[in-house]
Coordinates of C-alpha atoms (C1' of nucleotides) in Angstrom, one line a residue:
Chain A
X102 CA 66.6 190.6 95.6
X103 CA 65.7 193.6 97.8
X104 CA 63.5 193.5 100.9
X105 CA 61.4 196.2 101.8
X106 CA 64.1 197.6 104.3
X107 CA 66.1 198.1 101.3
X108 CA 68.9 195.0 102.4
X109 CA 69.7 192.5 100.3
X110 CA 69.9 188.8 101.2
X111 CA 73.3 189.1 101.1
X112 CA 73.8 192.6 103.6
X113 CA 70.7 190.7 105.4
X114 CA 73.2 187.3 106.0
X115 CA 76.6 189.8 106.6
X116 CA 74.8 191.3 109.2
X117 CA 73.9 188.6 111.2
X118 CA 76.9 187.3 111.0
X119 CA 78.5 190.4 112.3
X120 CA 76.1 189.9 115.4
X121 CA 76.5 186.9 115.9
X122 CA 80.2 187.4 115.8
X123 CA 79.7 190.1 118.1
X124 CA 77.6 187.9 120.5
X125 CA 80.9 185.5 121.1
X126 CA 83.0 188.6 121.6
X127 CA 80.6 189.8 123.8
X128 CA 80.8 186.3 126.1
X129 CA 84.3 186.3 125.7
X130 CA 84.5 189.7 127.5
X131 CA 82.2 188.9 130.5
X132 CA 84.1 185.8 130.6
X133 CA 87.9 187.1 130.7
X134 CA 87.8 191.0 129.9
X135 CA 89.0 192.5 126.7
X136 CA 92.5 191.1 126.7
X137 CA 91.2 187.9 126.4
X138 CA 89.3 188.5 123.4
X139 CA 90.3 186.4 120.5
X140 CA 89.6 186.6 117.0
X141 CA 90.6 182.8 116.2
X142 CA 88.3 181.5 119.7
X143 CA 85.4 183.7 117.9
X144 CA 85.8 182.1 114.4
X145 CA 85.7 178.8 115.6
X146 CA 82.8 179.0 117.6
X147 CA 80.7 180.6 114.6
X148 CA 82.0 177.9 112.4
X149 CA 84.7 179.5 110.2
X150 CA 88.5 179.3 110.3
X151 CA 90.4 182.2 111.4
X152 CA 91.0 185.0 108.5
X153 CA 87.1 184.4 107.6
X154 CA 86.5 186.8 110.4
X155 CA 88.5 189.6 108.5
X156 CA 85.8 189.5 105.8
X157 CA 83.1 190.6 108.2
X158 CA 86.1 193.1 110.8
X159 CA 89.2 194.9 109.4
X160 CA 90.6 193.8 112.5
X161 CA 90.8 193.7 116.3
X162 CA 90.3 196.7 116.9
X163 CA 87.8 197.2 114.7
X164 CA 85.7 194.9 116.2
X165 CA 86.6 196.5 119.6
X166 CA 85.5 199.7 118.1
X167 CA 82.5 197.9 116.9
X168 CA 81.8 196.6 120.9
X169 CA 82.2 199.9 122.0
X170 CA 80.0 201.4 119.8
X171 CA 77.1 199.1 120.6
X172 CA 77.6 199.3 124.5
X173 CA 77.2 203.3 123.9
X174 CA 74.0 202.8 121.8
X175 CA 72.1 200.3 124.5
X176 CA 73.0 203.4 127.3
X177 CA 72.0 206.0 125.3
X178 CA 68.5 204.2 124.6
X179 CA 68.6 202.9 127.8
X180 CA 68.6 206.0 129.6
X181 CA 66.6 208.3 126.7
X182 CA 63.9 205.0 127.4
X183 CA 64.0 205.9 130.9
X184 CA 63.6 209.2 130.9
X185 CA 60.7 209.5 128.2
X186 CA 58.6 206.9 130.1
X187 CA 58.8 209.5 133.5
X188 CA 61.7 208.3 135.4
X189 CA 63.5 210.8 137.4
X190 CA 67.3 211.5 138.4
X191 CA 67.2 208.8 141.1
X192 CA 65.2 206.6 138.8
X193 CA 67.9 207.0 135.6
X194 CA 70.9 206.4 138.8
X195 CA 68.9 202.9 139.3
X196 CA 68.5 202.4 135.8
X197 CA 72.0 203.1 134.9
X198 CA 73.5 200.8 137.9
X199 CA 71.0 197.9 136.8
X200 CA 72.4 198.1 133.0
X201 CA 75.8 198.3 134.4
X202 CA 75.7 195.5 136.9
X203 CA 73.9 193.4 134.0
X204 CA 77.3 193.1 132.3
X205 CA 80.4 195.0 134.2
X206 CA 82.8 194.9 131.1
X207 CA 80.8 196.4 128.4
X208 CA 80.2 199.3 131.3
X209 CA 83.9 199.8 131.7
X210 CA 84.5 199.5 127.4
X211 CA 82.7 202.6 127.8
X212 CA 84.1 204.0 131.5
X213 CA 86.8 202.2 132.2
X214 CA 91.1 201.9 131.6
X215 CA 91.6 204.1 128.2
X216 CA 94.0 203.1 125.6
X217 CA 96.6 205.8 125.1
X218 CA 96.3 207.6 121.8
X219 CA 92.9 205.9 121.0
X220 CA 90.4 208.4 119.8
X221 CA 86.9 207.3 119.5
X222 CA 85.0 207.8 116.0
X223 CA 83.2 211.3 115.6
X224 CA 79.9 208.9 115.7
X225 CA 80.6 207.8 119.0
X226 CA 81.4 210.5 121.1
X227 CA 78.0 211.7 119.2
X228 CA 76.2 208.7 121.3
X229 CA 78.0 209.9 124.7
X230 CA 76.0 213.2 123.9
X231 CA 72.5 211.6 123.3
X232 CA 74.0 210.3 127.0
X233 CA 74.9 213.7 128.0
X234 CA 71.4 215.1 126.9
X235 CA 69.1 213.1 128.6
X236 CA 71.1 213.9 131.9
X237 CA 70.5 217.5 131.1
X238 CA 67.1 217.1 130.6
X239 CA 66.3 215.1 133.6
X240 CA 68.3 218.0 136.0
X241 CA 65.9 220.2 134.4
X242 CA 65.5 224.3 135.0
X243 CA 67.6 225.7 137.9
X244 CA 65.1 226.9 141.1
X245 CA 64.0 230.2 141.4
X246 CA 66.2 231.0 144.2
X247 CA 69.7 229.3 142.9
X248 CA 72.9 231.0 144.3
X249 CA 75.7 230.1 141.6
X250 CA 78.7 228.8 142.9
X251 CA 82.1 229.3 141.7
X252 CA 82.2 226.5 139.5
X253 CA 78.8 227.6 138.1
X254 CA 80.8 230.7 136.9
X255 CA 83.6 229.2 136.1
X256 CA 81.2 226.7 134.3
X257 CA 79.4 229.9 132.4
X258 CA 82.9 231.2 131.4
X259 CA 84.2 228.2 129.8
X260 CA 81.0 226.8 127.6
X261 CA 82.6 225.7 124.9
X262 CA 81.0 222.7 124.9
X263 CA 81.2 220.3 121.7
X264 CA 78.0 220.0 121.5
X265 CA 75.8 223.3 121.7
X266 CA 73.0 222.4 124.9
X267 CA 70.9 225.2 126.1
X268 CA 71.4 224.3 129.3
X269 CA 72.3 227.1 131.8
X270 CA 75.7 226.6 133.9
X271 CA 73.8 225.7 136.9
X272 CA 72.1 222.6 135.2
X273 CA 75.5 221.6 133.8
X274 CA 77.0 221.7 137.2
X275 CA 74.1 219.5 138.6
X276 CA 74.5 217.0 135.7
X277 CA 78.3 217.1 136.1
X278 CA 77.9 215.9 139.6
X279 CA 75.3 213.3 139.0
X280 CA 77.2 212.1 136.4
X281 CA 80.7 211.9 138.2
X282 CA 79.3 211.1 142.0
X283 CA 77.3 207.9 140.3
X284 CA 80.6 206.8 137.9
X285 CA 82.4 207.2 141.0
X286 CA 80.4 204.5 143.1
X287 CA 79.2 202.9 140.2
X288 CA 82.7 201.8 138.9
X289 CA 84.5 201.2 142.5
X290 CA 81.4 198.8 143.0
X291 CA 81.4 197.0 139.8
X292 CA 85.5 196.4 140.1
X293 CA 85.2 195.0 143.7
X294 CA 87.0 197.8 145.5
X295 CA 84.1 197.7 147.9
X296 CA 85.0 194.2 148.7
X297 CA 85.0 193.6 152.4
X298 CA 82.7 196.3 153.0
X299 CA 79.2 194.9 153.1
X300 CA 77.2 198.2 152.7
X301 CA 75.2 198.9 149.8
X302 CA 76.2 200.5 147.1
X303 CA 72.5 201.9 146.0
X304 CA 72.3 203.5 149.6
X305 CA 75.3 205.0 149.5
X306 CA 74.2 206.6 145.6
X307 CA 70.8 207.4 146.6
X308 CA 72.3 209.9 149.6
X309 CA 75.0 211.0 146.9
X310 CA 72.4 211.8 145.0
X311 CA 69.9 213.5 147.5
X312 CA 73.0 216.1 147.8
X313 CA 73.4 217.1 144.3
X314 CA 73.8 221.4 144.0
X315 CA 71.0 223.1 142.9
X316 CA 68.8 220.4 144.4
X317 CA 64.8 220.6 145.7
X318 CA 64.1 219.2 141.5
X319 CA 62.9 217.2 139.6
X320 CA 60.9 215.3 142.2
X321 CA 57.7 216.0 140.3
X322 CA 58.6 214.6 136.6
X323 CA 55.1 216.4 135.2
X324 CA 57.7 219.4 135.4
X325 CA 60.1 218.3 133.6
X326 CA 58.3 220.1 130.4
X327 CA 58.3 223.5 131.9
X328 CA 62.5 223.5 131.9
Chain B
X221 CA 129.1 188.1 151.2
X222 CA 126.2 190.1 153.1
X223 CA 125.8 193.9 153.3
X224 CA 124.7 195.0 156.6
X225 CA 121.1 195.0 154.9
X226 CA 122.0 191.2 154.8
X227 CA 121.7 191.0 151.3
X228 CA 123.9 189.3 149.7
X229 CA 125.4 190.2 146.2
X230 CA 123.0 188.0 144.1
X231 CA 120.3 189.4 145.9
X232 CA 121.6 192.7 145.6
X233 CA 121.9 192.3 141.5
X234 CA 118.8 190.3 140.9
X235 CA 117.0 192.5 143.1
X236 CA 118.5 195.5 141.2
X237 CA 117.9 193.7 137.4
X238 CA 114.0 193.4 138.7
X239 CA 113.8 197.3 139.1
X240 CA 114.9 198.0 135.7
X241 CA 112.8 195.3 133.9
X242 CA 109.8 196.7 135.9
X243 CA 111.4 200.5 135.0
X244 CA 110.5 199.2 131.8
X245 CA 107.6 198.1 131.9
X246 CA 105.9 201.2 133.2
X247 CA 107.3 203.0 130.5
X248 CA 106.0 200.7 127.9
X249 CA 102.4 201.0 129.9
X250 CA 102.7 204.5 129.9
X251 CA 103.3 204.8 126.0
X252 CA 100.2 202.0 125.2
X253 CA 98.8 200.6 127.9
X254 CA 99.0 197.5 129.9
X255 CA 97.7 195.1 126.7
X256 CA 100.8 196.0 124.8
X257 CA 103.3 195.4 127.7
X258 CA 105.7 192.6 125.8
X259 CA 108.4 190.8 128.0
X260 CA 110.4 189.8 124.8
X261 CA 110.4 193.7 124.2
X262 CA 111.6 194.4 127.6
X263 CA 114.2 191.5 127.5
X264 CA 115.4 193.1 124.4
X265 CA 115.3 196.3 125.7
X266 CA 117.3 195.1 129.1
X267 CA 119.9 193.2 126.9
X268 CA 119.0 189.9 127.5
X269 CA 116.9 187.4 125.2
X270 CA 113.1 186.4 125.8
X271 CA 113.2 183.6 128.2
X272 CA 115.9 184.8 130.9
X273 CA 113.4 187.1 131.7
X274 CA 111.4 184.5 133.6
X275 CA 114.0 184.3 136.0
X276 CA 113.0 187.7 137.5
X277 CA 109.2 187.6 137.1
X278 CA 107.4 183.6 137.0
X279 CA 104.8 184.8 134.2
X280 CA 103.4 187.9 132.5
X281 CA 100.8 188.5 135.3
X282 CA 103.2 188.2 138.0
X283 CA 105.0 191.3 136.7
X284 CA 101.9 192.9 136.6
X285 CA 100.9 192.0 140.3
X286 CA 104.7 193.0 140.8
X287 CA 103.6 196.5 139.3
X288 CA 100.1 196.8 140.9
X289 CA 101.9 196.4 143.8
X290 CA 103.9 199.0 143.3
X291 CA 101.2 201.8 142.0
X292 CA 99.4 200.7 145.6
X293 CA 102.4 201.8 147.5
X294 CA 103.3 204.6 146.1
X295 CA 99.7 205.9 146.5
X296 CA 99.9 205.0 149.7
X297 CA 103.3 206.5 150.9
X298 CA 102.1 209.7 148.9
X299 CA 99.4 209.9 150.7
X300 CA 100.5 209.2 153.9
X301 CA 103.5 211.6 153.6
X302 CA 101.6 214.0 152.6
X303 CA 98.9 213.4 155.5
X304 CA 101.9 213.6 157.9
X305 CA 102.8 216.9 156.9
X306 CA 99.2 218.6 157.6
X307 CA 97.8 218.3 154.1
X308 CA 93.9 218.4 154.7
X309 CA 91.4 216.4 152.7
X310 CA 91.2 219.2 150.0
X311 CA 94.9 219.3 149.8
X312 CA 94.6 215.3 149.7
X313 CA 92.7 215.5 147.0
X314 CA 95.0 217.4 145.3
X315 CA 98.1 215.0 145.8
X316 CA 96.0 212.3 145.1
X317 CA 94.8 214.3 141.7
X318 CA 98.8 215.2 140.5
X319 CA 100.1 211.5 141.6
X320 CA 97.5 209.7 139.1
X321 CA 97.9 212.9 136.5
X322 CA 101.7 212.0 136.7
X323 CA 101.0 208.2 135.3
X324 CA 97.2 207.9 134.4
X325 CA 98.1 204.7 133.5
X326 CA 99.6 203.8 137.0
X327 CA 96.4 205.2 138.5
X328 CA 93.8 202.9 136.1
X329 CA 95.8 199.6 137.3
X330 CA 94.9 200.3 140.3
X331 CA 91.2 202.2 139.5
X332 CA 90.5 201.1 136.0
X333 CA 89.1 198.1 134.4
X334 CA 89.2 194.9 136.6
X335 CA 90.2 191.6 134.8
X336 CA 87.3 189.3 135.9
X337 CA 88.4 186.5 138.2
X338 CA 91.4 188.3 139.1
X339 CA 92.0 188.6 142.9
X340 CA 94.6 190.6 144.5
X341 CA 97.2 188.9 146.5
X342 CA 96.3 189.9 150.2
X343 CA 99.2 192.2 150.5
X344 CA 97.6 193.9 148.5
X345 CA 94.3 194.7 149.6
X346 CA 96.8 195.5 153.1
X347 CA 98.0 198.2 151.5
X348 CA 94.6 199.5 149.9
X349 CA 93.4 200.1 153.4
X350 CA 96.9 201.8 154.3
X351 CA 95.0 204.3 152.1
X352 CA 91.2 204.3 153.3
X353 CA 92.9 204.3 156.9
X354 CA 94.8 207.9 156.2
X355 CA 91.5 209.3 154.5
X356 CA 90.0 207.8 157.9
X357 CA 92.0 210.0 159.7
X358 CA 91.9 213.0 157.8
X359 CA 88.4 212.9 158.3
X360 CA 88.3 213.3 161.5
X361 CA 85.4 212.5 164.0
X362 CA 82.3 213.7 163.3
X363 CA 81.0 217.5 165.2
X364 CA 78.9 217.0 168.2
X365 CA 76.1 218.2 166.0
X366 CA 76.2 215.4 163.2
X367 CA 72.6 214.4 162.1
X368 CA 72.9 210.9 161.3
X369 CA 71.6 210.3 157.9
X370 CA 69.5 206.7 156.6
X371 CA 72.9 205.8 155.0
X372 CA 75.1 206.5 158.2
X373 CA 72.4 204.1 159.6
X374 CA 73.2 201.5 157.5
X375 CA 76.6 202.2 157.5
X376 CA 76.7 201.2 161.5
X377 CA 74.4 198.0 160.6
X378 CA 76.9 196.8 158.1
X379 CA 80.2 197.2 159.9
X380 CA 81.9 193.9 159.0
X381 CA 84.9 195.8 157.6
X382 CA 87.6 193.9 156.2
X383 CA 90.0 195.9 158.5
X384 CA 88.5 197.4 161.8
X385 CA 88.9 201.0 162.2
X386 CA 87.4 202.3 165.2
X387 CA 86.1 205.6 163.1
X388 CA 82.3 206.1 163.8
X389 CA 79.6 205.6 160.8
X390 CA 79.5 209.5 160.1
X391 CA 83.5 208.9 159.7
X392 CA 83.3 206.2 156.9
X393 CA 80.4 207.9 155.4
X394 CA 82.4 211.3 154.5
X395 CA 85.5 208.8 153.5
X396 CA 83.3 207.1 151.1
X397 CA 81.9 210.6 149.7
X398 CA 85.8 211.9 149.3
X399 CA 86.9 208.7 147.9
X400 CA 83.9 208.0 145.6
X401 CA 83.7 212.1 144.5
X402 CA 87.3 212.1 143.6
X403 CA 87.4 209.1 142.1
X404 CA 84.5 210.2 139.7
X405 CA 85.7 212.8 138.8
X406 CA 89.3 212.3 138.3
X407 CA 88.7 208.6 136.5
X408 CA 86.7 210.4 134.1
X409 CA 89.1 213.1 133.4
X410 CA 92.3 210.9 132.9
X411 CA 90.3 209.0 130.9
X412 CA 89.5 211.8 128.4
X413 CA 85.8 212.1 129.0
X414 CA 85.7 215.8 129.5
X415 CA 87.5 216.6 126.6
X416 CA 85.4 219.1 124.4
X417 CA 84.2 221.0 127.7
X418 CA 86.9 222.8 128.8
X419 CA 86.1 223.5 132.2
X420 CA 88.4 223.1 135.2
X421 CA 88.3 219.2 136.9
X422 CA 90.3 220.8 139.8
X423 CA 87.5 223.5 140.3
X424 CA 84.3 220.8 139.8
X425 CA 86.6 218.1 142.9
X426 CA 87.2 221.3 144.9
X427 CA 82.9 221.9 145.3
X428 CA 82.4 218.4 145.1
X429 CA 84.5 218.3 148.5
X430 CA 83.2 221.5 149.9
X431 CA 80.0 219.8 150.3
X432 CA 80.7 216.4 151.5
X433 CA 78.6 214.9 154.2
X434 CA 79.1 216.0 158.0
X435 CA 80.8 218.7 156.6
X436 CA 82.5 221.6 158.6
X437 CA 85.3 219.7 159.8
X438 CA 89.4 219.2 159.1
X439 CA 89.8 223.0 158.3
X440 CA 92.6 223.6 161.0
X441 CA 95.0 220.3 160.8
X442 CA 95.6 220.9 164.5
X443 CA 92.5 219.3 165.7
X444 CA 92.8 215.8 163.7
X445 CA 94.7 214.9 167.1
X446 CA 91.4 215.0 168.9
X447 CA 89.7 212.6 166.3
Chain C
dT6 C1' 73.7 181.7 80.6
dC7 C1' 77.7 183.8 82.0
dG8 C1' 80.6 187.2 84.4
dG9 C1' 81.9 188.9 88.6
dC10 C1' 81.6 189.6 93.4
dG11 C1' 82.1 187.8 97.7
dA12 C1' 82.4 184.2 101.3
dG13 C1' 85.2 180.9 102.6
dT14 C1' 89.5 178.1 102.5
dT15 C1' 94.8 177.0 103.4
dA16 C1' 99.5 178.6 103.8
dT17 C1' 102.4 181.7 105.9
dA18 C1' 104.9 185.5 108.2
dG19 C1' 105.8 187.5 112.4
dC20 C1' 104.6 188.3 116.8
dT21 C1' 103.5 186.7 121.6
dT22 C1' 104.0 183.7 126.2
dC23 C1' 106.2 180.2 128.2
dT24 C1' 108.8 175.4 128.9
dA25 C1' 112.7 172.5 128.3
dA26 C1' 117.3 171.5 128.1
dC27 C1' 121.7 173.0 128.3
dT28 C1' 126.0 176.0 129.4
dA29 C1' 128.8 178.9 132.0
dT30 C1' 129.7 181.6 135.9
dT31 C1' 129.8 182.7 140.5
dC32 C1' 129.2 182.0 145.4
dG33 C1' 130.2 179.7 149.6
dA34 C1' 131.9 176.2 152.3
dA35 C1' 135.2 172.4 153.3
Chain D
dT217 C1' 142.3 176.8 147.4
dT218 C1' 139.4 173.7 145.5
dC219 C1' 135.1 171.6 144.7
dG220 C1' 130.0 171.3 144.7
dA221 C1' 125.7 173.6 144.2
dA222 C1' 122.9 177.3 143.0
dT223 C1' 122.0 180.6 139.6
dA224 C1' 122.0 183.6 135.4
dG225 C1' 122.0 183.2 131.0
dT226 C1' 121.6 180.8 126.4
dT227 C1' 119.0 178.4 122.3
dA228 C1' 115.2 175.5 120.6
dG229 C1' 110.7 174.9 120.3
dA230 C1' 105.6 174.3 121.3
dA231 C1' 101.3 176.6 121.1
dG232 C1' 98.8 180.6 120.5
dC233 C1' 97.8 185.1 118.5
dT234 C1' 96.9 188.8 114.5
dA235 C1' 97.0 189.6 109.9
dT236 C1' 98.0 189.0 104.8
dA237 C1' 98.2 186.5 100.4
dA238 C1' 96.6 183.5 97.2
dC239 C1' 93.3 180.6 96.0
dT240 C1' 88.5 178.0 95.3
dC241 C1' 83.7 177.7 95.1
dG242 C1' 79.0 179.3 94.8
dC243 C1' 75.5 182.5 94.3
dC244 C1' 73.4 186.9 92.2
dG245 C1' 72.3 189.9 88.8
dA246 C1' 72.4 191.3 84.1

DNA sequence: TCGGCGAGTTATAGCTTCTAACTATTCGAA
DNA sequence: TTCGAATAGTTAGAAGCTATAACTCGCCGA
């Protein structure tokens, strides 16, 4: 009993279980964080006693891993979304804040404390590239009249990037910088180390922003195909 | 029985017996994280059985705070000490880079992944703005030519700081550039997020600092007097 | 119709944090 | 010097967790 997506009735039921397994871990998260996360709490709430979840995760961490997976998929599609329907640098900062802010812990499964000795799956560092990508992309071609900096050499010296991106050194320095300068608001903000200050946090990213190297881009995204 | 410290033996031991179970403690954070620091291990490990360990530390979370506590400090006294002795904000950076490099884990309790819910004790936070205060400092007031920008604007209409520091909007402006820059940069390195492009973090925090806002400033040490 | 796969169960081992109750030691003051 | 109180440590145990083992039941496909 095959439907036309090639699943049967059973794949189709072990698969929304998984999500729906995934859904509680998800609240449990935003509730508590990671450490809180409980395999037992989850079972219950689905309707199953505790080693029934094993049939559907080979463990915690597999679940975890599982989590972590999906939070990388929703940015990557997130931000390729973004940045096929027009939306420029600024606009992908905004857009990347707003799926942030929409649930802080699945940002930081992605940006946040690392375990020590964990090593991502090969098909998830792939997703961090689709990330990685787009950025590149949406920093386009360098200007005409760009002066490289040292790091720009130092960044054409050591390409040995794990994934092969056209992209000249000056483009990788500018997506570097977005990258880092908006992770570097971004996840002060979202962990309430700007507590007590009352400015705001987009102001602040849209000046960090406005500095970028190798700037004067990307302000007309009908360019963007000429990179 | 009281040294001239006045502390008396007792104190002197527990206070002693504390040290090492937290001596502990950071090495088993160091090795896995903080989600795998046990207090039976350490008991076992500091020759005494599960439960007398509550007698140093009320709960698992209180030697955690205990520990927070202690990253905060340290960070603070380094970069202080190193203030003191004429470091600029590039050389700041630099301390601040090799102290969290030393312990990435140290640095993420203090940088990494919030626990939602969590609040600091208000000591604390006291000594977090030890640290913003020295970055104040070594930033220096702003040259006679500084060109307020919209977010030094709204920096000056939102100056309910949780600690008042007389420095002037351009002032908190560049500290939040250093702070945010570094912190992008560096979280994102410890955590293992450049791995696979194998350029130089040092090289990418040393341009992200050459151009911070109101720039031009702290070059000659001598003059942070004047600020 | 029947065999087998798989989803679910309970029982259990071994770990965790943390409390309760108890013992023994040590400190300090009368 | 002796006695009372505070304190460091113990074991026992409750409640929770992850994870495995062994088992039962029901559905799906041949």
């Amino acid at each position: 009993m095959t439907d036309p997506v090639g699943q049967s009735s059973r794949e189709r039921y072990r698969a929304q279980v998984r999500a729906e397994i995934k859904q509680h871990a998800w609240e449990q998260i935003a509730a508590a964080g990671v450490p809180a996360l409980s395999l037992n709490a989850i079972a219950k709430q689905v309707g199953m006693s505790g080693p029934a979840l094993y049939r559907y995760f080979a463990s915690r961490d597999d679940l975890i891993t599982a989590l972590i997976r999906d939070a990388y998929r929703s940015l990557a599609d997130t931000v390729r979304a973004a940045f096929d329907s027009g939306t420029d640098l600024l606009g992908l900062a905004g857009v990347i804040r707003e799926w942030a802010r929409d649930d802080p812990q699945r940002y930081f499964l992605i940006y946040g404390t690392p375990v020590p000795g964990y090593h991502a799956p090969d098909d998830i560092t792939a997703i961090s590239f689709e990330v990685m990508a787009v950025l590149l992309e949406a920093c386009g071609a360098p200007p005409a009249d760009t002066r490289t900096t040292p790091f720009d050499a130092h960044l054409r010296d050591h390409r040995t990037w794990a994934f092969d991106h056209p992209a000249p050194a000056p483009t990788l320095h500018r997506a570097l910088s977005f990258w880092t300068r908006l992770h570097g608001v971004l996840s002060l903000e979202l962990a309430g180390h700007f507590t007590g200050m009352e400015f705001d946090p987009e102001l602040l990213i849209a000046e960090e922003l406005d500095t970028l190297p190798h700037g004067d881009r990307g302000l007309d995204p009908a360019d963007r195909v000429s990179g």
